[in-house]
CSV table of C-alpha atoms in Angstrom, one decimal:
chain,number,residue,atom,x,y,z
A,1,UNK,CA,0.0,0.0,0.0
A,2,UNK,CA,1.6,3.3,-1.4
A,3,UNK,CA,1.4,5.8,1.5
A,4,UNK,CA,0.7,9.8,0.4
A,5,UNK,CA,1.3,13.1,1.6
A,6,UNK,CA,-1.1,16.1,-0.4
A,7,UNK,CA,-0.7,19.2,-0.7
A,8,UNK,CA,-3.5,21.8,-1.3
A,9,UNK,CA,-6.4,19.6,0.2
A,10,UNK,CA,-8.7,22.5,0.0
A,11,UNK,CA,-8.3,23.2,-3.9
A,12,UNK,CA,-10.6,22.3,-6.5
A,13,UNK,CA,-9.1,19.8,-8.3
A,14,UNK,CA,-8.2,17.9,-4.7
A,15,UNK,CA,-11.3,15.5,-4.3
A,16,UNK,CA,-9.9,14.3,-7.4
A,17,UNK,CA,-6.2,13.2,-6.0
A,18,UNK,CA,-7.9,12.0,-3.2
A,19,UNK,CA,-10.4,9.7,-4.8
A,20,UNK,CA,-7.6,8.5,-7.2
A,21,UNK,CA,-6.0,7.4,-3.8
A,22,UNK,CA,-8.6,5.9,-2.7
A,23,UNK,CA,-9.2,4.1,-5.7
A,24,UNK,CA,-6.0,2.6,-6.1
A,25,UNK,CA,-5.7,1.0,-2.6
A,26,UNK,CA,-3.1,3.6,-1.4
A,27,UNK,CA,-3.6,5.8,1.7
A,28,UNK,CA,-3.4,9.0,2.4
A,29,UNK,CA,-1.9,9.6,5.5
A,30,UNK,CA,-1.2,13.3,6.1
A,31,UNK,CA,-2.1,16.6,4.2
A,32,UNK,CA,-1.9,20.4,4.4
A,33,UNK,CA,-3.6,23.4,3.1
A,34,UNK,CA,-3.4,27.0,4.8
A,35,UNK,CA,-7.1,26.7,4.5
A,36,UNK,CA,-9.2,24.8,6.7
A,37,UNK,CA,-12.1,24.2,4.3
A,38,UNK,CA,-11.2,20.7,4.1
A,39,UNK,CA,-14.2,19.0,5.1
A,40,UNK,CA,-14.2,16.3,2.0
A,41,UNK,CA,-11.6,14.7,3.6
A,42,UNK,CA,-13.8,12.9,5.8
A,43,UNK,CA,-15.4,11.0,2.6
A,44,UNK,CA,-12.3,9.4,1.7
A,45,UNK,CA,-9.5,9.3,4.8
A,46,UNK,CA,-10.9,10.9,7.9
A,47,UNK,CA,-8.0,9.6,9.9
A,48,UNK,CA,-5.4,11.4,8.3
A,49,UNK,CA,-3.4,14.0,10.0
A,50,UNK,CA,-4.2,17.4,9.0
A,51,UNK,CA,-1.8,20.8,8.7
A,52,UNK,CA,-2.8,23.9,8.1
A,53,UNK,CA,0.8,25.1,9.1
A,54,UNK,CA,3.8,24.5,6.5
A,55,UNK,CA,6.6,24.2,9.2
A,56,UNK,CA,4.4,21.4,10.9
A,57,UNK,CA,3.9,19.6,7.8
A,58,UNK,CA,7.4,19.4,6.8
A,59,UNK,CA,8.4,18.6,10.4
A,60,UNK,CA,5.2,15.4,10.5
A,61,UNK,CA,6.6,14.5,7.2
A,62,UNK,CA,10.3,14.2,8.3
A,63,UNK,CA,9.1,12.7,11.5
A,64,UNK,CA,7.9,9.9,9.5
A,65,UNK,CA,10.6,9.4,7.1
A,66,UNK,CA,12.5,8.7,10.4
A,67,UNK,CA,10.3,6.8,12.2
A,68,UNK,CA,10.5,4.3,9.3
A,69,UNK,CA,7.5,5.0,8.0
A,70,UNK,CA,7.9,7.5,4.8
A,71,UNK,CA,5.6,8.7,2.5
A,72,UNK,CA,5.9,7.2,-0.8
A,73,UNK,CA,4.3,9.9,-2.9
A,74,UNK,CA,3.7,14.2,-2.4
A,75,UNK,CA,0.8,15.1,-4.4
A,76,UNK,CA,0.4,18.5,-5.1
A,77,UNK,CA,-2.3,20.8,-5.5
A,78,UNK,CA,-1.8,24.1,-4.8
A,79,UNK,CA,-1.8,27.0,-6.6
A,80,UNK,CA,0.5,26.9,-9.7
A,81,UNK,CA,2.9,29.3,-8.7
A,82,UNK,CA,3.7,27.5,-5.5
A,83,UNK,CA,4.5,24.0,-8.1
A,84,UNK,CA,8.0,24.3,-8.2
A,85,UNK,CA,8.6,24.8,-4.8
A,86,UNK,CA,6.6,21.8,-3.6
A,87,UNK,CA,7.8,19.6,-5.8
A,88,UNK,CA,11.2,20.4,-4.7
A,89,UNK,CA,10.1,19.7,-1.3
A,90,UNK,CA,8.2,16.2,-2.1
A,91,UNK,CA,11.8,15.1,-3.7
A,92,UNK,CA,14.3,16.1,-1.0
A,93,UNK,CA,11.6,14.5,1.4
A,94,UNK,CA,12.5,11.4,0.2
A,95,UNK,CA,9.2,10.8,-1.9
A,96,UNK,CA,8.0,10.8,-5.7
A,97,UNK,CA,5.5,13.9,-6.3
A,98,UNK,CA,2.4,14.1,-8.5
A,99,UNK,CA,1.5,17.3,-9.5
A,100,UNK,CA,-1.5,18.8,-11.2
A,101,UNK,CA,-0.8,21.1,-14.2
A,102,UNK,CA,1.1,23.5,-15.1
A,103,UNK,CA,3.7,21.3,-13.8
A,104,UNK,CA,5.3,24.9,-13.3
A,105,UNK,CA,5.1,28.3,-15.0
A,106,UNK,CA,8.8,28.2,-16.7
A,107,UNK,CA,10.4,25.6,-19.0
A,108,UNK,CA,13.6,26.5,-17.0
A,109,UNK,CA,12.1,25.4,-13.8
A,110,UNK,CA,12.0,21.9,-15.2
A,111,UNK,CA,16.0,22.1,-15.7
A,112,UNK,CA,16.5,23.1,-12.0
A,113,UNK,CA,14.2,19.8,-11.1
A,114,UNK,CA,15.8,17.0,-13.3
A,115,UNK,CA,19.0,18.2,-11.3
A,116,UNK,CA,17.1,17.5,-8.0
A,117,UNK,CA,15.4,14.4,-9.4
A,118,UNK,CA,19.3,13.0,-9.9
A,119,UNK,CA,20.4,14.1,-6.5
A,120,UNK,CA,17.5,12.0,-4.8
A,121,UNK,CA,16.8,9.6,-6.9
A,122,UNK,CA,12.9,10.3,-6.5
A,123,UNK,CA,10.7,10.7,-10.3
A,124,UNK,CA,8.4,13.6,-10.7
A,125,UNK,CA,5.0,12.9,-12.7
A,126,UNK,CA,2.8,15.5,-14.1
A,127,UNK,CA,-0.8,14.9,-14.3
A,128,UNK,CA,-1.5,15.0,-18.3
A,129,UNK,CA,-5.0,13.2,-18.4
A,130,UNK,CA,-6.1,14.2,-21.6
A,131,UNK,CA,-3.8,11.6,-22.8
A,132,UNK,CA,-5.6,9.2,-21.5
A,133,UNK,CA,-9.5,9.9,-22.6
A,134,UNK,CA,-10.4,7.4,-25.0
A,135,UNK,CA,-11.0,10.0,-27.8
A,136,UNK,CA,-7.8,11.3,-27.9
A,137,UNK,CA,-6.1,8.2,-28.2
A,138,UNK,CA,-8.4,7.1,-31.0
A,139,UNK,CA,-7.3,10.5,-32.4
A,140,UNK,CA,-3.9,10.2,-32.1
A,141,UNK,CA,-4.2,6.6,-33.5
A,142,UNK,CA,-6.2,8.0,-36.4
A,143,UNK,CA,-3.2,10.6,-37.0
A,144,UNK,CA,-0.7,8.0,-37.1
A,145,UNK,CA,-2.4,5.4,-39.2
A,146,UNK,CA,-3.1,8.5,-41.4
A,147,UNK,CA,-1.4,9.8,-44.5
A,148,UNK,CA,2.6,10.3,-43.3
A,149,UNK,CA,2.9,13.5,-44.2
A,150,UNK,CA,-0.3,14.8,-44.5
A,151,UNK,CA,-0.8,18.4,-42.2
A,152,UNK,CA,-4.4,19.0,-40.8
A,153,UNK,CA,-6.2,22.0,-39.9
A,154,UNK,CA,-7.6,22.2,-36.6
A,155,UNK,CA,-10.1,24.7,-34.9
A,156,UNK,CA,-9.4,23.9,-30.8
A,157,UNK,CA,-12.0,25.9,-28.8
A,158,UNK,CA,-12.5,25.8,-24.5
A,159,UNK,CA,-14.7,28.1,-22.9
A,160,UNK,CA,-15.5,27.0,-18.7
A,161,UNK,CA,-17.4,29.7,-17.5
A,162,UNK,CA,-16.4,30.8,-14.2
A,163,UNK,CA,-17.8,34.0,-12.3
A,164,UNK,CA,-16.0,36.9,-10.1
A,165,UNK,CA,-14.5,35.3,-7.7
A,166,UNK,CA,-12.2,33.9,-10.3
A,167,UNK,CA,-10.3,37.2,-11.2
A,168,UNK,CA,-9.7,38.2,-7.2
A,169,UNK,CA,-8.1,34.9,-6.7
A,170,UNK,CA,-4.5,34.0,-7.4
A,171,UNK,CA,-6.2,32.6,-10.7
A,172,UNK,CA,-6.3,36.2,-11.7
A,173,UNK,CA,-3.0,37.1,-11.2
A,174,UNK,CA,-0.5,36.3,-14.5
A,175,UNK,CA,2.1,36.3,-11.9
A,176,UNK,CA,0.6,33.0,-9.7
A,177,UNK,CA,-1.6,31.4,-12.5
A,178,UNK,CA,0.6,32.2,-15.1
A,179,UNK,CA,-2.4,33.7,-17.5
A,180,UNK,CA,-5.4,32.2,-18.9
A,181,UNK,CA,-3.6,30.1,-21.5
A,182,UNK,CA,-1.5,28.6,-18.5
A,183,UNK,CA,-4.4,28.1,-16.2
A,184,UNK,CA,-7.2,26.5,-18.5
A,185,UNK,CA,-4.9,25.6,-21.6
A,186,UNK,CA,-1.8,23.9,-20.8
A,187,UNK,CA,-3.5,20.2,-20.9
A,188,UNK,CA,-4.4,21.6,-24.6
A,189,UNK,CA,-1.6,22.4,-25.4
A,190,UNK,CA,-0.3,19.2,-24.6
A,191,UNK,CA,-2.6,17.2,-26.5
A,192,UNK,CA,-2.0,18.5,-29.4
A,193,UNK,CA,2.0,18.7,-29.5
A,194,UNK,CA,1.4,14.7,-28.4
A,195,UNK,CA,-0.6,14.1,-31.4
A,196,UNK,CA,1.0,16.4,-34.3
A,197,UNK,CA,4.5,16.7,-33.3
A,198,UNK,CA,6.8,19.5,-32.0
A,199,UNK,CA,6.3,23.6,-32.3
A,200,UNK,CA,7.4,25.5,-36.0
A,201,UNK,CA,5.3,28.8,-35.0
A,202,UNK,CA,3.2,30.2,-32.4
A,203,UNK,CA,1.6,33.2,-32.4
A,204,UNK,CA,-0.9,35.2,-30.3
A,205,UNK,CA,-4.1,37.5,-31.5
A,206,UNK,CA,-5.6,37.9,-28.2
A,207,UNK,CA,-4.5,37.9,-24.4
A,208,UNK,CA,-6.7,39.7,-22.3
A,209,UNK,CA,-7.3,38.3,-18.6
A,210,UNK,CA,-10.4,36.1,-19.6
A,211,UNK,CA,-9.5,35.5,-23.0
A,212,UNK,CA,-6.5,33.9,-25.1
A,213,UNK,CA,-6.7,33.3,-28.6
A,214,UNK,CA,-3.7,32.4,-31.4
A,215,UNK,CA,-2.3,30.3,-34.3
A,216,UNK,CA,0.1,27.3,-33.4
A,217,UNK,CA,2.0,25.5,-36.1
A,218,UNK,CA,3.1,22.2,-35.2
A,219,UNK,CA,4.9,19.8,-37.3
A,220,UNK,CA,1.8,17.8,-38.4
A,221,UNK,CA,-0.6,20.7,-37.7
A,222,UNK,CA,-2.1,24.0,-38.3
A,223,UNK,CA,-4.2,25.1,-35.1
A,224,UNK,CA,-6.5,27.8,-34.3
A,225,UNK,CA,-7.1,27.9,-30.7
A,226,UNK,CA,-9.7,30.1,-28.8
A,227,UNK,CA,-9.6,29.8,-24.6
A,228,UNK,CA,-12.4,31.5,-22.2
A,229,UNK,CA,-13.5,32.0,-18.9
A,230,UNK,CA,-15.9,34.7,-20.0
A,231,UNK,CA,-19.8,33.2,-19.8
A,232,UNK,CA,-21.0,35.7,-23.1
A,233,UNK,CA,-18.3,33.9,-25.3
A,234,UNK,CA,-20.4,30.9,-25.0
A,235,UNK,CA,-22.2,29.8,-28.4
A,236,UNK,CA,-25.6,30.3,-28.4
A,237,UNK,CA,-26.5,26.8,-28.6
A,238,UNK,CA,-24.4,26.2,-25.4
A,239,UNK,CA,-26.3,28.9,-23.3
A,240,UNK,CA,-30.2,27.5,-24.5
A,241,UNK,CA,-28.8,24.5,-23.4
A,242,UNK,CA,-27.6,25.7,-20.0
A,243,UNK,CA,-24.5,24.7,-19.8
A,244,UNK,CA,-21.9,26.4,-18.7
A,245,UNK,CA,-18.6,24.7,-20.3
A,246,UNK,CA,-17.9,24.1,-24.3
A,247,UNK,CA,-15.2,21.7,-25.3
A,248,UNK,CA,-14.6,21.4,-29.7
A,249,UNK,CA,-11.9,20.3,-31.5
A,250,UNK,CA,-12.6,20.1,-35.0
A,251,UNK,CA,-9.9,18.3,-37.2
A,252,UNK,CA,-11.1,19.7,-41.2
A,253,UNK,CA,-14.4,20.2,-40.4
A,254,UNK,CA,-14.8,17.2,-38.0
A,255,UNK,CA,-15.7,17.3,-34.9
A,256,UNK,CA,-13.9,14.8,-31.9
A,257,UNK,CA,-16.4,14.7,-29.1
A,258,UNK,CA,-14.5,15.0,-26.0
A,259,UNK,CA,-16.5,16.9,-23.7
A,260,UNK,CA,-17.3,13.6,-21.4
A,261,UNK,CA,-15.5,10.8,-20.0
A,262,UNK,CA,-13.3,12.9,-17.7
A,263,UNK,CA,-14.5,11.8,-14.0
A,264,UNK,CA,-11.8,8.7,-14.0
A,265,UNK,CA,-9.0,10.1,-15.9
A,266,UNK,CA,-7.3,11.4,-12.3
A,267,UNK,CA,-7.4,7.4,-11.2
A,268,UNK,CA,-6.1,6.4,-15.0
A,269,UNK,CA,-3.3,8.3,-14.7
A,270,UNK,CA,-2.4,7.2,-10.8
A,271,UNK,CA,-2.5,3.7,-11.8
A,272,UNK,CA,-0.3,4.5,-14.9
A,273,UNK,CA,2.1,6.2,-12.5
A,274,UNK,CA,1.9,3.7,-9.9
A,275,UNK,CA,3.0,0.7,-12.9
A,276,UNK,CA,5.9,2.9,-14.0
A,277,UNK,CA,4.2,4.3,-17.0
A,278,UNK,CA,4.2,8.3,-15.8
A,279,UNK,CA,4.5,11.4,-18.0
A,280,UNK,CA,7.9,12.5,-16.6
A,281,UNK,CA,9.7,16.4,-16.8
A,282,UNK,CA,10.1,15.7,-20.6
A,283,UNK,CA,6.9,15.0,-21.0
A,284,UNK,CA,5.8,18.2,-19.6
A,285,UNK,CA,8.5,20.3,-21.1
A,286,UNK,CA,6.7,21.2,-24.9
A,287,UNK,CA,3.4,22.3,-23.2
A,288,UNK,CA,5.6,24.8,-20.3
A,289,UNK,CA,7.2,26.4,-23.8
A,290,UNK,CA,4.2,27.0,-25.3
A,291,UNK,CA,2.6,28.9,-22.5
A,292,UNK,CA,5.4,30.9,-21.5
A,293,UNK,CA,6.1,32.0,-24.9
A,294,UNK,CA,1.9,33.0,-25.4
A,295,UNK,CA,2.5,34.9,-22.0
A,296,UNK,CA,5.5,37.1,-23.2
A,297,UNK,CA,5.6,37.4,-27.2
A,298,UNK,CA,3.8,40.2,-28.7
A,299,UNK,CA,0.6,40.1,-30.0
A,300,UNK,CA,0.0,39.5,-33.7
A,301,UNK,CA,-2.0,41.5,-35.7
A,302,UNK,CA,-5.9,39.7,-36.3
A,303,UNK,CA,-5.4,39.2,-39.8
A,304,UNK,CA,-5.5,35.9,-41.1
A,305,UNK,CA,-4.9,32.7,-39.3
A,306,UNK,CA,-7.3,33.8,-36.4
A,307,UNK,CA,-10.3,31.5,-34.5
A,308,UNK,CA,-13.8,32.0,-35.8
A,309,UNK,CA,-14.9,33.0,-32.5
A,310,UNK,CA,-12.6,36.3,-32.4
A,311,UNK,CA,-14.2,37.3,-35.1
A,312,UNK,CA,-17.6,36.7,-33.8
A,313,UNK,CA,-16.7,38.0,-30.7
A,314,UNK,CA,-15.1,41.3,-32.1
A,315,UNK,CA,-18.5,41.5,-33.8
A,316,UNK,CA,-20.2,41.6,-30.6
A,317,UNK,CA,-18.9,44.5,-28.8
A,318,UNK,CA,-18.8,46.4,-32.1
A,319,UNK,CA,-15.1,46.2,-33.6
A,320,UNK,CA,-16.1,45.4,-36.7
């Protein structure tokens, strides 16, 4: 039984992490949040110790390690600024980490971890689920039975509407969340780099703090990507039907249905990293490029190139 330490037990995506736990026969044994709002914890391992205290954590955690009784795995949920610091921890702990994307906000924070993942000896794995939704691989099975050097056009699209409380958060702040693109985008960005190969250009149309748009071309690709957290960038169609979040990825005028299967992808990809079979630094190091480079290049003119919904959405509030 694989014993875990987590980090950010209050966050969002931390039910998750904690069912994947559950679900895979390990135990959580200890966990720490600054907040206290941690309440879930009690449907999955009410007996684990609880910090809301940094100093105390670390000091439980190397307690354990010398009573004997280590924790096998840090996973980490905190806020994505905070990443590369609590990874860093997890490995001179003595433990293998988990952590949620971004897997952090710079690619040159991935060169200071390999160095610490040869000092100890411990492997960090990045939570890249989209590689494991049945769609995708079907997708990228499609792609590589394909034509060999045939490139497609894609039209990727992600809106998850999220209300005010979003921008006062850290999720607000470029310099925690790392921007829009980094926040809601990275697992995208991923995906598609997975599927059509490595980065030629990349260029940016729009980054505003609820909105990202741009043109990525990849070795097998041409992409027109369009990210939101804004509610009235929703298609129509979306809003009659209530809903709140709008996934498309439309390879030539095809549409890959992706918007479900999600709930068990956190438990996938535990029981991949638990057999050996973890997305590793490298893994993680194309996506980390493309998002800091969206987050510090200048914006390209809307000329050609661009997602429908910029235009559409330019139309809207009267710029053309």
């Amino acid at each position: 039984m694989n014993r875990f330490a987590l980090i950010g037990a209050a966050g969002f995506i931390a039910p998750r992490h904690m069912k994947a736990i559950k679900e895979t026969g390990s135990q959580l044994v200890t966990a720490f949040d600054k907040f206290d709002s941690v309440g879930v914890m009690d449907s999955y391992f009410p007996e684990a110790d609880f910090f809301t205290e940094f100093e105390r954590f670390d000091r439980h955690i190397d307690k354990l390690r010398r009573s004997g009784h280590p924790v096998d795995y840090v996973s980490i949920c905190s806020p994505n600024y905070l990443h590369d610091a609590h990874i860093r921890f997890g490995l001179r702990s003595g433990a293998n980490v988990i952590c949620e994307k971004p897997l952090v906000l710079n690619p040159w924070n991935i060169d200071g971890l390999a160095e610490i993942e040869a000092e100890t000896g411990k492997q960090v794995n990045n939570i890249l689920q989209l590689r494991l939704h049945p769609s995708i691989i079907a997708l990228k099975k499609r792609i590589e039975n394909g034509p060999a050097h045939k490139i497609y056009d894609l039209d990727l699209a992600y809106i998850t509407s999220r209300g005010k409380w979003y921008g006062i958060s850290w999720k607000g702040d470029i310099t925690k969340s790392g921007g829009i693109a980094t926040n809601i985008g990275v697992h995208f960005f991923d995906m598609l780099t997975w599927i059509f190969g490595s980065v030629k250009q990349n260029r940016v149309h729009v980054r505003e703090e609820n909105q990202a748009a741009g043109y990525l071309e990849l070795e097998r690709a041409r992409v027109r990507w369009f990210l939101s957290t804004d509610s009235v960038t929703l298609p129509e169609s979306v809003k009659l039907a209530n809903r709140q979040t709008y996934r498309s990825l439309q390879i030539e005028g095809d549409e890959i249905e992706f918007s479900d299967g999600f709930t068990d992808l956190h438990t996938k990809s535990y029981e991949q990293i638990m057999a050996g079979n973890g997305y590793g630094l490298s893994e993680a190091y194309p996506s980390i490029e493309i998002v800091n480079h969206i987050r510090n290049t200048d914006l390209t003119r809307i000329s050609e190139d661009y997602h429908p919904l910029i235009r559409f959405q330019r139309q809207l509030v009267g710029h053309e």
